[in-house]
mmCIF file of C-alpha atoms and ligand atoms in Angstrom:
data_model
loop_
_atom_site.group_PDB
_atom_site.id
_atom_site.type_symbol
_atom_site.label_atom_id
_atom_site.label_comp_id
_atom_site.label_asym_id
_atom_site.label_seq_id
_atom_site.Cartn_x
_atom_site.Cartn_y
_atom_site.Cartn_z
ATOM 1 C CA MET A 493 44.150 23.850 -54.381
ATOM 2 C CA ALA A 494 43.040 21.009 -56.559
ATOM 3 C CA PRO A 495 39.320 20.598 -57.128
ATOM 4 C CA ALA A 496 37.536 17.445 -55.978
ATOM 5 C CA PRO A 497 38.172 14.510 -58.313
ATOM 6 C CA SER A 498 35.903 13.912 -61.278
ATOM 7 C CA SER A 499 35.441 10.319 -60.163
ATOM 8 C CA PRO A 500 35.270 9.477 -56.461
ATOM 9 C CA SER A 501 37.613 6.539 -56.958
ATOM 10 C CA SER A 502 40.329 8.278 -58.890
ATOM 11 C CA PRO A 503 42.064 11.456 -57.800
ATOM 12 C CA ASP A 504 42.558 13.774 -60.776
ATOM 13 C CA SER A 505 46.300 14.369 -60.656
ATOM 14 C CA SER A 506 46.146 16.656 -63.703
ATOM 15 C CA SER A 507 44.643 19.382 -61.519
ATOM 16 C CA GLY A 508 47.328 19.441 -58.830
ATOM 17 C CA PRO A 509 48.222 17.362 -55.814
ATOM 18 C CA ALA A 510 45.501 15.177 -54.344
ATOM 19 C CA ARG A 511 44.014 16.713 -51.218
ATOM 20 C CA LEU A 512 44.341 14.517 -48.136
ATOM 21 C CA VAL A 513 42.506 14.784 -44.860
ATOM 22 C CA VAL A 514 44.270 12.571 -42.303
ATOM 23 C CA LEU A 515 42.447 11.260 -39.216
ATOM 24 C CA VAL A 516 44.459 10.338 -36.108
ATOM 25 C CA SER A 517 43.919 9.208 -32.513
ATOM 26 C CA GLY A 518 47.416 8.828 -31.122
ATOM 27 C CA SER A 519 51.068 9.463 -31.720
ATOM 28 C CA GLY A 520 50.665 10.264 -35.406
ATOM 29 C CA THR A 521 53.876 8.722 -36.705
ATOM 30 C CA ASN A 522 52.073 7.574 -39.845
ATOM 31 C CA LEU A 523 50.843 11.130 -40.350
ATOM 32 C CA GLN A 524 54.410 12.341 -39.844
ATOM 33 C CA ALA A 525 55.689 9.897 -42.469
ATOM 34 C CA LEU A 526 53.204 11.365 -44.961
ATOM 35 C CA LEU A 527 54.178 14.925 -44.050
ATOM 36 C CA ASP A 528 57.881 14.088 -44.426
ATOM 37 C CA ALA A 529 57.360 12.399 -47.795
ATOM 38 C CA ILE A 530 55.377 15.385 -49.066
ATOM 39 C CA ALA A 531 58.024 17.845 -47.836
ATOM 40 C CA ALA A 532 60.844 15.801 -49.360
ATOM 41 C CA ASP A 533 59.375 15.267 -52.821
ATOM 42 C CA PRO A 534 57.598 17.976 -54.809
ATOM 43 C CA GLY A 535 56.393 15.255 -57.188
ATOM 44 C CA TYR A 536 54.798 13.146 -54.462
ATOM 45 C CA GLY A 537 51.348 13.951 -55.806
ATOM 46 C CA ALA A 538 49.433 14.684 -52.624
ATOM 47 C CA GLU A 539 49.191 17.311 -49.904
ATOM 48 C CA VAL A 540 47.689 17.151 -46.424
ATOM 49 C CA VAL A 541 45.030 19.872 -46.187
ATOM 50 C CA ALA A 542 43.790 19.124 -42.656
ATOM 51 C CA VAL A 543 44.147 16.696 -39.767
ATOM 52 C CA GLY A 544 41.199 15.512 -37.698
ATOM 53 C CA ALA A 545 41.000 13.563 -34.443
ATOM 54 C CA ASP A 546 38.442 11.993 -32.137
ATOM 55 C CA ARG A 547 40.241 13.323 -29.018
ATOM 56 C CA ASP A 548 42.290 16.297 -27.801
ATOM 57 C CA ASN A 549 45.815 16.423 -26.478
ATOM 58 C CA ILE A 550 47.443 13.846 -28.698
ATOM 59 C CA ALA A 551 50.826 13.983 -30.357
ATOM 60 C CA GLY A 552 49.214 13.499 -33.771
ATOM 61 C CA LEU A 553 47.442 16.875 -33.497
ATOM 62 C CA GLU A 554 50.633 18.521 -32.237
ATOM 63 C CA ARG A 555 52.504 17.296 -35.296
ATOM 64 C CA ALA A 556 49.831 18.828 -37.519
ATOM 65 C CA ARG A 557 49.865 22.151 -35.652
ATOM 66 C CA ARG A 558 53.662 22.317 -35.859
ATOM 67 C CA THR A 559 53.371 21.956 -39.618
ATOM 68 C CA GLY A 560 50.839 24.785 -39.691
ATOM 69 C CA LEU A 561 47.950 22.594 -40.773
ATOM 70 C CA PRO A 562 44.336 23.195 -39.786
ATOM 71 C CA VAL A 563 43.100 20.658 -37.243
ATOM 72 C CA PHE A 564 39.685 19.663 -35.973
ATOM 73 C CA VAL A 565 38.473 17.450 -33.138
ATOM 74 C CA CYS A 566 35.216 15.546 -33.240
ATOM 75 C CA ARG A 567 34.549 13.664 -30.000
ATOM 76 C CA VAL A 568 31.844 11.017 -29.714
ATOM 77 C CA LYS A 569 31.059 12.069 -26.147
ATOM 78 C CA ASP A 570 30.102 15.571 -27.307
ATOM 79 C CA TYR A 571 27.180 13.983 -29.180
ATOM 80 C CA GLU A 572 25.878 11.797 -26.330
ATOM 81 C CA ASN A 573 22.808 13.999 -25.818
ATOM 82 C CA LYS A 574 22.672 15.326 -29.363
ATOM 83 C CA GLY A 575 21.825 12.265 -31.438
ATOM 84 C CA GLY A 576 24.577 9.922 -30.341
ATOM 85 C CA ARG A 577 26.885 8.043 -32.613
ATOM 86 C CA ALA A 578 24.926 8.783 -35.818
ATOM 87 C CA ALA A 579 25.099 12.532 -35.128
ATOM 88 C CA TRP A 580 28.837 12.237 -34.432
ATOM 89 C CA ASP A 581 29.245 10.464 -37.750
ATOM 90 C CA VAL A 582 27.482 13.300 -39.603
ATOM 91 C CA ALA A 583 29.566 15.894 -37.747
ATOM 92 C CA LEU A 584 32.778 14.084 -38.636
ATOM 93 C CA ALA A 585 31.704 13.818 -42.270
ATOM 94 C CA ASP A 586 30.876 17.551 -42.307
ATOM 95 C CA ALA A 587 34.220 18.478 -40.753
ATOM 96 C CA VAL A 588 36.096 16.400 -43.315
ATOM 97 C CA SER A 589 33.945 17.640 -46.229
ATOM 98 C CA ALA A 590 34.849 21.233 -45.401
ATOM 99 C CA TYR A 591 38.361 20.519 -46.718
ATOM 100 C CA GLN A 592 37.151 18.912 -49.964
ATOM 101 C CA PRO A 593 39.497 15.938 -49.809
ATOM 102 C CA ASP A 594 40.252 13.623 -52.691
ATOM 103 C CA LEU A 595 41.342 10.958 -50.218
ATOM 104 C CA VAL A 596 40.738 10.541 -46.492
ATOM 105 C CA VAL A 597 43.395 8.598 -44.594
ATOM 106 C CA SER A 598 42.702 6.889 -41.285
ATOM 107 C CA ALA A 599 46.217 6.778 -39.810
ATOM 108 C CA GLY A 600 45.685 5.215 -36.411
ATOM 109 C CA PHE A 601 42.165 6.675 -36.108
ATOM 110 C CA MET A 602 40.529 4.454 -33.483
ATOM 111 C CA LYS A 603 36.871 4.912 -34.410
ATOM 112 C CA ILE A 604 34.566 3.044 -36.748
ATOM 113 C CA VAL A 605 32.778 5.506 -38.998
ATOM 114 C CA GLY A 606 29.100 5.153 -39.848
ATOM 115 C CA LYS A 607 26.763 5.225 -42.841
ATOM 116 C CA GLU A 608 26.862 8.931 -43.559
ATOM 117 C CA PHE A 609 30.635 9.079 -43.574
ATOM 118 C CA LEU A 610 30.839 6.091 -45.912
ATOM 119 C CA ASN A 611 28.128 7.543 -48.183
ATOM 120 C CA ARG A 612 30.305 10.585 -48.683
ATOM 121 C CA PHE A 613 33.775 9.078 -48.643
ATOM 122 C CA GLY A 614 33.363 5.409 -49.511
ATOM 123 C CA GLY A 615 35.877 4.423 -52.185
ATOM 124 C CA ARG A 616 38.273 7.161 -51.144
ATOM 125 C CA PHE A 617 38.693 6.439 -47.447
ATOM 126 C CA ILE A 618 41.740 4.342 -46.634
ATOM 127 C CA ASN A 619 42.906 2.792 -43.385
ATOM 128 C CA THR A 620 46.114 1.249 -42.178
ATOM 129 C CA HIS A 621 45.867 -1.802 -39.929
ATOM 130 C CA PRO A 622 48.741 -3.462 -38.015
ATOM 131 C CA ALA A 623 48.124 -7.057 -39.134
ATOM 132 C CA LEU A 624 47.822 -9.065 -42.328
ATOM 133 C CA LEU A 625 44.099 -8.905 -42.993
ATOM 134 C CA PRO A 626 41.822 -10.812 -43.056
ATOM 135 C CA SER A 627 43.723 -12.224 -40.061
ATOM 136 C CA PHE A 628 43.513 -10.332 -36.790
ATOM 137 C CA PRO A 629 41.098 -7.466 -37.527
ATOM 138 C CA GLY A 630 39.976 -5.101 -34.777
ATOM 139 C CA THR A 631 41.629 -3.045 -32.096
ATOM 140 C CA HIS A 632 44.214 -5.594 -30.947
ATOM 141 C CA GLY A 633 45.665 -6.846 -34.220
ATOM 142 C CA VAL A 634 49.234 -6.944 -32.900
ATOM 143 C CA ARG A 635 48.370 -8.608 -29.597
ATOM 144 C CA ASP A 636 46.081 -11.141 -31.280
ATOM 145 C CA ALA A 637 48.711 -12.245 -33.814
ATOM 146 C CA LEU A 638 51.244 -12.681 -31.026
ATOM 147 C CA ALA A 639 48.812 -14.617 -28.809
ATOM 148 C CA TYR A 640 47.831 -16.876 -31.702
ATOM 149 C CA GLY A 641 51.433 -17.921 -32.209
ATOM 150 C CA ALA A 642 51.622 -16.675 -35.791
ATOM 151 C CA LYS A 643 55.150 -16.659 -37.236
ATOM 152 C CA VAL A 644 54.596 -13.670 -39.503
ATOM 153 C CA THR A 645 52.286 -10.700 -39.285
ATOM 154 C CA GLY A 646 52.491 -7.239 -40.802
ATOM 155 C CA CYS A 647 50.301 -4.392 -41.944
ATOM 156 C CA THR A 648 47.528 -3.808 -44.432
ATOM 157 C CA VAL A 649 46.463 -0.626 -46.185
ATOM 158 C CA HIS A 650 42.884 -0.999 -47.369
ATOM 159 C CA PHE A 651 39.781 0.900 -48.357
ATOM 160 C CA VAL A 652 37.223 1.172 -45.587
ATOM 161 C CA ASP A 653 33.826 -0.453 -46.005
ATOM 162 C CA ASP A 654 31.038 -0.993 -43.492
ATOM 163 C CA GLY A 655 32.762 -3.878 -41.713
ATOM 164 C CA VAL A 656 35.642 -3.850 -39.252
ATOM 165 C CA ASP A 657 38.855 -3.957 -41.312
ATOM 166 C CA THR A 658 37.094 -5.827 -44.129
ATOM 167 C CA GLY A 659 37.415 -3.457 -47.114
ATOM 168 C CA PRO A 660 39.353 -4.083 -50.349
ATOM 169 C CA ILE A 661 43.086 -4.490 -49.747
ATOM 170 C CA ILE A 662 45.466 -2.112 -51.518
ATOM 171 C CA ALA A 663 48.836 -3.326 -50.214
ATOM 172 C CA GLN A 664 50.401 -5.357 -47.426
ATOM 173 C CA GLY A 665 53.794 -5.586 -45.743
ATOM 174 C CA VAL A 666 55.126 -8.637 -43.919
ATOM 175 C CA VAL A 667 56.936 -8.626 -40.570
ATOM 176 C CA GLU A 668 58.469 -11.688 -38.909
ATOM 177 C CA ILE A 669 57.428 -12.437 -35.330
ATOM 178 C CA ARG A 670 60.413 -13.174 -33.092
ATOM 179 C CA GLY A 671 60.414 -15.460 -30.074
ATOM 180 C CA GLU A 672 61.319 -12.627 -27.732
ATOM 181 C CA ASP A 673 58.667 -10.213 -29.059
ATOM 182 C CA ASP A 674 56.178 -8.555 -26.785
ATOM 183 C CA GLU A 675 53.319 -6.451 -28.142
ATOM 184 C CA THR A 676 55.246 -3.179 -27.946
ATOM 185 C CA ALA A 677 58.372 -4.443 -29.682
ATOM 186 C CA LEU A 678 56.399 -6.167 -32.411
ATOM 187 C CA HIS A 679 54.165 -3.141 -32.974
ATOM 188 C CA GLU A 680 57.205 -0.884 -33.330
ATOM 189 C CA ARG A 681 58.672 -3.134 -36.040
ATOM 190 C CA ILE A 682 55.304 -3.312 -37.789
ATOM 191 C CA LYS A 683 55.035 0.478 -37.719
ATOM 192 C CA GLU A 684 58.390 0.871 -39.462
ATOM 193 C CA VAL A 685 57.052 -1.159 -42.380
ATOM 194 C CA GLU A 686 53.602 0.390 -42.117
ATOM 195 C CA ARG A 687 54.767 3.995 -42.444
ATOM 196 C CA GLN A 688 56.680 3.248 -45.625
ATOM 197 C CA LEU A 689 53.793 1.226 -47.036
ATOM 198 C CA LEU A 690 51.308 4.024 -46.339
ATOM 199 C CA VAL A 691 53.561 6.611 -47.948
ATOM 200 C CA ASP A 692 54.001 4.400 -51.028
ATOM 201 C CA VAL A 693 50.309 3.608 -51.347
ATOM 202 C CA VAL A 694 49.006 7.139 -50.908
ATOM 203 C CA GLY A 695 51.539 8.480 -53.417
ATOM 204 C CA ARG A 696 50.671 5.837 -55.991
ATOM 205 C CA LEU A 697 46.918 6.330 -55.615
ATOM 206 C CA ALA A 698 47.339 10.091 -55.849
ATOM 207 C CA ARG A 699 49.654 10.070 -58.860
ATOM 208 C CA ASP A 700 48.287 7.158 -60.844
ATOM 209 C CA GLY A 701 44.611 6.970 -59.865
ATOM 210 C CA TYR A 702 42.903 3.662 -59.206
ATOM 211 C CA ARG A 703 39.717 1.718 -59.538
ATOM 212 C CA ILE A 704 38.002 -0.746 -57.263
ATOM 213 C CA GLU A 705 36.419 -3.814 -58.853
ATOM 214 C CA GLY A 706 34.708 -5.884 -56.192
ATOM 215 C CA ARG A 707 37.450 -6.803 -53.754
ATOM 216 C CA LYS A 708 40.250 -5.918 -56.169
ATOM 217 C CA VAL A 709 41.990 -2.557 -56.141
ATOM 218 C CA ILE A 710 43.627 -1.808 -59.467
ATOM 219 C CA VAL A 711 46.353 0.830 -59.608
ATOM 220 C CA PRO A 712 47.532 1.287 -63.206
HETATM 221 C C1 GRF B 1085 49.290 2.044 -36.355
HETATM 222 O O1 GRF B 1085 50.016 0.851 -36.161
HETATM 223 C C2 GRF B 1085 47.917 1.776 -36.896
HETATM 224 O O2 GRF B 1085 47.862 0.711 -37.791
HETATM 225 C C3 GRF B 1085 47.184 1.417 -35.632
HETATM 226 O O3 GRF B 1085 47.656 2.349 -34.695
HETATM 227 C C4 GRF B 1085 48.979 2.733 -35.044
HETATM 228 C C5 GRF B 1085 48.994 4.230 -35.172
HETATM 229 O O4 GRF B 1085 50.276 4.717 -35.034
HETATM 230 N N1 GRF B 1085 45.761 1.411 -35.811
HETATM 231 P P1 GRF B 1085 50.587 6.281 -35.210
HETATM 232 O O5 GRF B 1085 49.583 7.066 -34.388
HETATM 233 O O6 GRF B 1085 50.526 6.621 -36.663
HETATM 234 O O7 GRF B 1085 51.980 6.438 -34.662
#
């Protein structure tokens, strides 16, 4: 197991693969793409050490269990009478910390994290969003792009800051919107691009390190 990185914004690839904790809320196909890339390439540079979720009974957790990975579930509603959202945020941060990740990946994780989580993982917490940010942030990025009449949309992998889908952009992929698209069809085509983009980005960050200067992410 690789130790935590010497700098929070640059995994130390000299000490072994970067440790990833992946957070999911749904089908987990982005998680699966990471797991497949890791299994296929011993030089990928990263390993998934645990998978966390904000709900039970989702395919994303099943995928992790099938791979033999430790999983944890941290549900907001379990903290309703125990400090609310802030307490949930601390519990999530604690659960993730237990696996000493170099990078935390939100791969379809449908919760906004709070202050404590960002204090601990800011600068090494990445998210994938199904639109070309800064256009169409939020929960309905695919639907909103379609409703707006945009001709292209896509996906964005970015670091998470304290806004909603506002953090520094690492990479983007473009997808054409077709006249016959509905939300499901468009989202499926976005996800094909998104999975590859996420795999590429995580591997590059893990192998090559990176730094964040203001809004710019620099990968050598
Ligand atoms: C992705 O499109 C992600 O950007 C969005 O939800 C989807 C998750 O898909 N927030 P999956 O669970 O990885 O299949």
